């Protein structure tokens, strides 16, 4: 055991810094709901300032003593950075998570760019400023610097935890995310509280940066960033919430990482383990931790992102031909710069792959360059090592990468938003640290040869090969965009819940988009490898941090498929090359990073108002759009009347942490009947709905559909059986049109759980969907809204669209959760008539949770009354109205007068 | 972003160097942009200009490092040469392009140099990661690549690549020899795991140690990205290692070993750690090593005065006391100067009249006349082929030891040592 002590000592010192940096990150995330990807860059900035003040001998002026330099770097720079971040974060509170990631990652790139400009990318030697002598403890040398570092970090984190729990400001910081208005009412400005949190968080980042210096011995912004990013792993162990656990997580990562070096001393493929450990931890924690523990903290609901403008095909096609033509003549004009254009085309393909995830599906993936690296390595191994033909090798590269893409879909199934971004970010670093150096991938600093095909070995001929791939993949992306997977992906982006309960198994959709995206990324990597002729572990395109840049650029270009690919490739590879050349700036990269930073923050802060194509131009383009074909009107001749017993709930009990939300409830909702489910606030009505539709698992009891136990079926499977539902707060696909929302009500169940059916519609299905949607639009009176984007319509209209969606579907039992809220009196009356109509003519069973008792008593055939999770009465509306039990449940008032509050 | 590359440029270079060994062995057995720096010909020289190019890794997202040392010293050589009559009356015009560590940019660079700038040779390249992508083009166009970063196997596989210095295998022997001459008997080797090729160089170090009369008592692999090398330090200490050849992050390694009261001599390649690195980690002041190219970090002699005078005049920032001197490492300036002088000798050999425009074939012809020819005091004897086959391997290297921050050539300045 004593032989482990040196590693424990060393690991505790490093781990304490992980913990310190992670704690700073957690405090800002807890209080602002914004995960600061710029946190590591802020640490680097402080370290560089410290270097400048204390070490740098190349600049004029005397050097400061280290305590003064440290105070300036932490006590001055830290708060300045924190105040600046608070100003930005306040404006980011209401934007989508992807925009928040864009802003903070843009800031990180900007800080790196600034450091690159100031220090010309030099690696600087960081002189130790803490005592390097040591003392012996149980035969192990313990450095005074290690002791100071650990003790300081421990005291800082313990002090912060105590501050959180024992002081008024600390308690306010804890409360600020949970209920800012309440804090405001109590006379405390939430912004002021958050400002303190940012100042503390940024100062922690600055401190960790300065303390890392002596450990690394050398200062390079990139290495700094990687080490501090490792603190994300510590924050993950702390559930991005607990400061003590985050610090403990840092210590665990530090100690285990150090001890691992002892045991893997001569196992070459495991040598990168200690460096990769934080990223492995980050990835694993995010795929094993309960998703409920990873609920995103948000100060305010995000404004939905407006979808990029899609011009009419009659405009898009000529533009496409013009661009292809322009790209085709590039070799005639660019001379020796052709290799840049070749590389640029592969960037475009990689952007297309990322766009499928980010733009279309709303999945923030930050490991796309890692996937490209896999493609690059595979094509090199396959074409040289295994002697496969080049085209086969490229295809194989895509397929192998696709398998990895499916692995990445695992966290996407469990988490989304910032946590998915973190999981994929960690995965990218894991690849670089542990897999790139092995024989599986590059295995040589000199690189792997990745020859071009013998039939296109010259630059010009190979350029046309890459262009051919670009055109083909662009067509594929446009087809996916317009096809079923595109519709499902958009729905997934806006509301996975609604998609799931409409009959599409979202897991399959996620796997499909990740797989297709990874396949294309692998192809891009393979083409890049062959354009460069050689690939190695340091190939610029394969750097994990570049994924952040790809994401940032993609978010900046507000145009549709496949134009964002074109724009991205030009922005990231071609434009900087020529700009740098024309401006005669040797190292243009830092300037580009600064430009990205400014653009990223500006775009993120104005998110929601972006449209990409100016409105006048959109209006002009719209003149070329063909009038939409009139929707087919009429009832579906193929739809038969349901037969069976409908929905039955038997002795249902749902318990949350010891609290019985529903207790032994039994009810039935047969076909052709409108069944009311009423009760006061907290009675358990929505929980019952959730249990019926599969969103919560019953603690006891069963849910039967036509006599078959469906208690263990997933929501999508229940929907496909015929169980449709609406939500208390309408769950619509906000960026889609009314017609698309309603049509997906039918198409979602057609896509089902079959990956092929999710990719392509079967013959005849589009007609069925169109007819079903037309009828539902007519029934709900929303035909006039067909082309309106859902985010632009009123709450009442949203209710009707949501109802239209379930009416378009093949649902025989509808669970309607307060469907009339937001409707005026006349709308409510028509709404009631409609429900009565579909129940009578289609023989659909309806289970209705509703607060409008007049509506309930008018249209319901039978009513169940719940209170405190239990069934207290059931009967006809007349019986319910007359019941003393029901009266007493409603505080003695006449049931007719009672408005049942929302749960 | 690769931490491997951002830790310390000299480590990167050393690691790249050692990683190239097996490829060379095999050969023996069988966004962003480029911009240019030009040095205009001196008006008093009336001969046609000699157009040369150089590709340098000065920037890029995946690397941080010393950046302009090679280009600055190459510029100094051009200015100095032009100020001293040019070459056979020809002024030299230099085009420098930054490859940013990006193979696509590297290929574009060399094509620009050849097709647009019409250079007749690539001199003193420091394109440490992109050479493989543009080497075939130089062969196809018959553009000689003279000296520079010698870690590439192309110097011994591609007929157009001409080394100005020893090969990496001889340099392994040299590193062991540098420790042996300091009385070291037991040696340890820690190689990077960033590639199996790096790891597979272990037998070479072992046999070289034996050849110079030492015993290799500790061999290990470690990652350049580790933040702690406590395990390696303790194992080496327990094995009785007196000198440790380490191709990992030696700054962290030396500090960790010192903490465990283990202070061996450090064996390095190229010209060792930077002054700033030694100042930050004084334990590295006990470094010994060997370099393929002459050590310009050593004291000046009468024979090498031109280099120091030129640097003093045109690139003083890289000399002792200069603003960038603490970061100067990896021998890029030494290699640049030696490469320029080799080019000069080739042109002189080819005897191109001042009014005649020199071509790449003239350079190749001039280089083919190197038969055990020394490039003044700047190289060991070099022999080149006629451009139809790869060049023979040079087995002579330059040994050194450090005394604090001062490099001391062994046995003396500009004196090389040849592998038996």
PDB file of N, CA and C in Angstrom, chain A residues 810-848:
ATOM      1  N   UNK A 810     -53.816   7.505 -36.226  1.00  0.00           N
ATOM      2  CA  UNK A 810     -54.677   6.316 -36.163  1.00  0.00           C
ATOM      3  C   UNK A 810     -54.967   5.961 -34.712  1.00  0.00           C
ATOM      4  N   UNK A 811     -55.359   6.956 -33.960  1.00  0.00           N
ATOM      5  CA  UNK A 811     -55.594   6.727 -32.540  1.00  0.00           C
ATOM      6  C   UNK A 811     -57.078   6.426 -32.297  1.00  0.00           C
ATOM      7  N   UNK A 812     -57.336   5.419 -31.523  1.00  0.00           N
ATOM      8  CA  UNK A 812     -58.722   5.055 -31.213  1.00  0.00           C
ATOM      9  C   UNK A 812     -59.118   5.485 -29.812  1.00  0.00           C
ATOM     10  N   UNK A 813     -58.107   5.798 -29.005  1.00  0.00           N
ATOM     11  CA  UNK A 813     -58.397   6.382 -27.688  1.00  0.00           C
ATOM     12  C   UNK A 813     -57.532   7.648 -27.559  1.00  0.00           C
ATOM     13  N   UNK A 814     -58.161   8.744 -27.217  1.00  0.00           N
ATOM     14  CA  UNK A 814     -57.427   9.994 -27.058  1.00  0.00           C
ATOM     15  C   UNK A 814     -57.416  10.406 -25.593  1.00  0.00           C
ATOM     16  N   UNK A 815     -56.236  10.719 -25.109  1.00  0.00           N
ATOM     17  CA  UNK A 815     -56.108  11.265 -23.764  1.00  0.00           C
ATOM     18  C   UNK A 815     -55.896  12.763 -23.930  1.00  0.00           C
ATOM     19  N   UNK A 816     -56.899  13.541 -23.604  1.00  0.00           N
ATOM     20  CA  UNK A 816     -56.821  14.990 -23.842  1.00  0.00           C
ATOM     21  C   UNK A 816     -56.672  15.701 -22.499  1.00  0.00           C
ATOM     22  N   UNK A 817     -55.520  16.375 -22.345  1.00  0.00           N
ATOM     23  CA  UNK A 817     -55.198  17.006 -21.065  1.00  0.00           C
ATOM     24  C   UNK A 817     -55.502  18.500 -21.141  1.00  0.00           C
ATOM     25  N   UNK A 818     -56.626  18.877 -20.569  1.00  0.00           N
ATOM     26  CA  UNK A 818     -57.089  20.269 -20.562  1.00  0.00           C
ATOM     27  C   UNK A 818     -57.040  20.894 -21.955  1.00  0.00           C
ATOM     28  N   UNK A 819     -57.719  20.299 -22.886  1.00  0.00           N
ATOM     29  CA  UNK A 819     -57.606  20.765 -24.284  1.00  0.00           C
ATOM     30  C   UNK A 819     -58.271  22.108 -24.543  1.00  0.00           C
ATOM     31  N   UNK A 820     -59.185  22.556 -23.676  1.00  0.00           N
ATOM     32  CA  UNK A 820     -59.906  23.797 -23.980  1.00  0.00           C
ATOM     33  C   UNK A 820     -59.229  25.029 -23.391  1.00  0.00           C
ATOM     34  N   UNK A 821     -58.125  24.826 -22.631  1.00  0.00           N
ATOM     35  CA  UNK A 821     -57.498  26.010 -22.044  1.00  0.00           C
ATOM     36  C   UNK A 821     -56.925  26.874 -23.163  1.00  0.00           C
ATOM     37  N   UNK A 822     -57.210  28.126 -23.089  1.00  0.00           N
ATOM     38  CA  UNK A 822     -56.765  29.041 -24.137  1.00  0.00           C
ATOM     39  C   UNK A 822     -57.830  29.325 -25.172  1.00  0.00           C
ATOM     40  N   UNK A 823     -58.937  28.573 -25.125  1.00  0.00           N
ATOM     41  CA  UNK A 823     -60.016  28.809 -26.086  1.00  0.00           C
ATOM     42  C   UNK A 823     -61.055  29.746 -25.468  1.00  0.00           C
ATOM     43  N   UNK A 824     -61.679  30.568 -26.330  1.00  0.00           N
ATOM     44  CA  UNK A 824     -62.744  31.410 -25.798  1.00  0.00           C
ATOM     45  C   UNK A 824     -64.049  30.613 -25.765  1.00  0.00           C
ATOM     46  N   UNK A 825     -65.105  31.237 -25.335  1.00  0.00           N
ATOM     47  CA  UNK A 825     -66.351  30.504 -25.107  1.00  0.00           C
ATOM     48  C   UNK A 825     -66.888  29.850 -26.377  1.00  0.00           C
ATOM     49  N   UNK A 826     -66.903  30.616 -27.459  1.00  0.00           N
ATOM     50  CA  UNK A 826     -67.451  30.042 -28.695  1.00  0.00           C
ATOM     51  C   UNK A 826     -66.547  28.949 -29.233  1.00  0.00           C
ATOM     52  N   UNK A 827     -65.236  29.176 -29.091  1.00  0.00           N
ATOM     53  CA  UNK A 827     -64.289  28.145 -29.554  1.00  0.00           C
ATOM     54  C   UNK A 827     -64.467  26.876 -28.716  1.00  0.00           C
ATOM     55  N   UNK A 828     -64.664  27.073 -27.413  1.00  0.00           N
ATOM     56  CA  UNK A 828     -64.845  25.917 -26.531  1.00  0.00           C
ATOM     57  C   UNK A 828     -66.101  25.134 -26.916  1.00  0.00           C
ATOM     58  N   UNK A 829     -67.122  25.879 -27.284  1.00  0.00           N
ATOM     59  CA  UNK A 829     -68.373  25.211 -27.657  1.00  0.00           C
ATOM     60  C   UNK A 829     -68.162  24.369 -28.920  1.00  0.00           C
ATOM     61  N   UNK A 830     -67.497  24.988 -29.905  1.00  0.00           N
ATOM     62  CA  UNK A 830     -67.246  24.243 -31.148  1.00  0.00           C
ATOM     63  C   UNK A 830     -66.326  23.062 -30.874  1.00  0.00           C
ATOM     64  N   UNK A 831     -65.393  23.286 -29.962  1.00  0.00           N
ATOM     65  CA  UNK A 831     -64.440  22.241 -29.602  1.00  0.00           C
ATOM     66  C   UNK A 831     -65.187  21.030 -29.013  1.00  0.00           C
ATOM     67  N   UNK A 832     -66.112  21.331 -28.135  1.00  0.00           N
ATOM     68  CA  UNK A 832     -66.906  20.270 -27.520  1.00  0.00           C
ATOM     69  C   UNK A 832     -67.716  19.514 -28.562  1.00  0.00           C
ATOM     70  N   UNK A 833     -68.302  20.269 -29.487  1.00  0.00           N
ATOM     71  CA  UNK A 833     -69.077  19.629 -30.551  1.00  0.00           C
ATOM     72  C   UNK A 833     -68.203  18.679 -31.372  1.00  0.00           C
ATOM     73  N   UNK A 834     -66.984  19.153 -31.610  1.00  0.00           N
ATOM     74  CA  UNK A 834     -66.079  18.329 -32.417  1.00  0.00           C
ATOM     75  C   UNK A 834     -65.741  17.021 -31.704  1.00  0.00           C
ATOM     76  N   UNK A 835     -65.463  17.130 -30.402  1.00  0.00           N
ATOM     77  CA  UNK A 835     -65.139  15.911 -29.649  1.00  0.00           C
ATOM     78  C   UNK A 835     -66.328  14.946 -29.672  1.00  0.00           C
ATOM     79  N   UNK A 836     -67.474  15.504 -29.530  1.00  0.00           N
ATOM     80  CA  UNK A 836     -68.683  14.685 -29.543  1.00  0.00           C
ATOM     81  C   UNK A 836     -68.827  13.995 -30.906  1.00  0.00           C
ATOM     82  N   UNK A 837     -68.515  14.809 -31.960  1.00  0.00           N
ATOM     83  CA  UNK A 837     -68.655  14.296 -33.323  1.00  0.00           C
ATOM     84  C   UNK A 837     -67.730  13.113 -33.570  1.00  0.00           C
ATOM     85  N   UNK A 838     -66.432  13.262 -33.192  1.00  0.00           N
ATOM     86  CA  UNK A 838     -65.492  12.171 -33.479  1.00  0.00           C
ATOM     87  C   UNK A 838     -65.781  10.958 -32.599  1.00  0.00           C
ATOM     88  N   UNK A 839     -66.273  11.206 -31.426  1.00  0.00           N
ATOM     89  CA  UNK A 839     -66.622  10.072 -30.562  1.00  0.00           C
ATOM     90  C   UNK A 839     -67.812   9.308 -31.147  1.00  0.00           C
ATOM     91  N   UNK A 840     -68.752  10.072 -31.706  1.00  0.00           N
ATOM     92  CA  UNK A 840     -69.948   9.432 -32.238  1.00  0.00           C
ATOM     93  C   UNK A 840     -69.711   8.798 -33.610  1.00  0.00           C
ATOM     94  N   UNK A 841     -69.001   9.531 -34.495  1.00  0.00           N
ATOM     95  CA  UNK A 841     -68.860   9.024 -35.865  1.00  0.00           C
ATOM     96  C   UNK A 841     -67.688   8.061 -36.006  1.00  0.00           C
ATOM     97  N   UNK A 842     -66.565   8.379 -35.365  1.00  0.00           N
ATOM     98  CA  UNK A 842     -65.393   7.492 -35.495  1.00  0.00           C
ATOM     99  C   UNK A 842     -65.358   6.440 -34.398  1.00  0.00           C
ATOM    100  N   UNK A 843     -66.222   6.592 -33.453  1.00  0.00           N
ATOM    101  CA  UNK A 843     -66.267   5.690 -32.289  1.00  0.00           C
ATOM    102  C   UNK A 843     -64.950   5.724 -31.511  1.00  0.00           C
ATOM    103  N   UNK A 844     -64.313   6.877 -31.524  1.00  0.00           N
ATOM    104  CA  UNK A 844     -63.072   7.043 -30.773  1.00  0.00           C
ATOM    105  C   UNK A 844     -63.417   7.193 -29.293  1.00  0.00           C
ATOM    106  N   UNK A 845     -62.601   6.568 -28.464  1.00  0.00           N
ATOM    107  CA  UNK A 845     -62.773   6.753 -27.031  1.00  0.00           C
ATOM    108  C   UNK A 845     -61.954   7.959 -26.588  1.00  0.00           C
ATOM    109  N   UNK A 846     -62.537   8.796 -25.746  1.00  0.00           N
ATOM    110  CA  UNK A 846     -61.822   9.988 -25.290  1.00  0.00           C
ATOM    111  C   UNK A 846     -61.801  10.002 -23.762  1.00  0.00           C
ATOM    112  N   UNK A 847     -60.585  10.146 -23.221  1.00  0.00           N
ATOM    113  CA  UNK A 847     -60.444  10.345 -21.780  1.00  0.00           C
ATOM    114  C   UNK A 847     -60.038  11.796 -21.603  1.00  0.00           C
ATOM    115  N   UNK A 848     -60.882  12.571 -20.958  1.00  0.00           N
ATOM    116  CA  UNK A 848     -60.736  14.019 -20.961  1.00  0.00           C
ATOM    117  C   UNK A 848     -60.445  14.552 -19.558  1.00  0.00           C
TER     118      UNK A 848
END
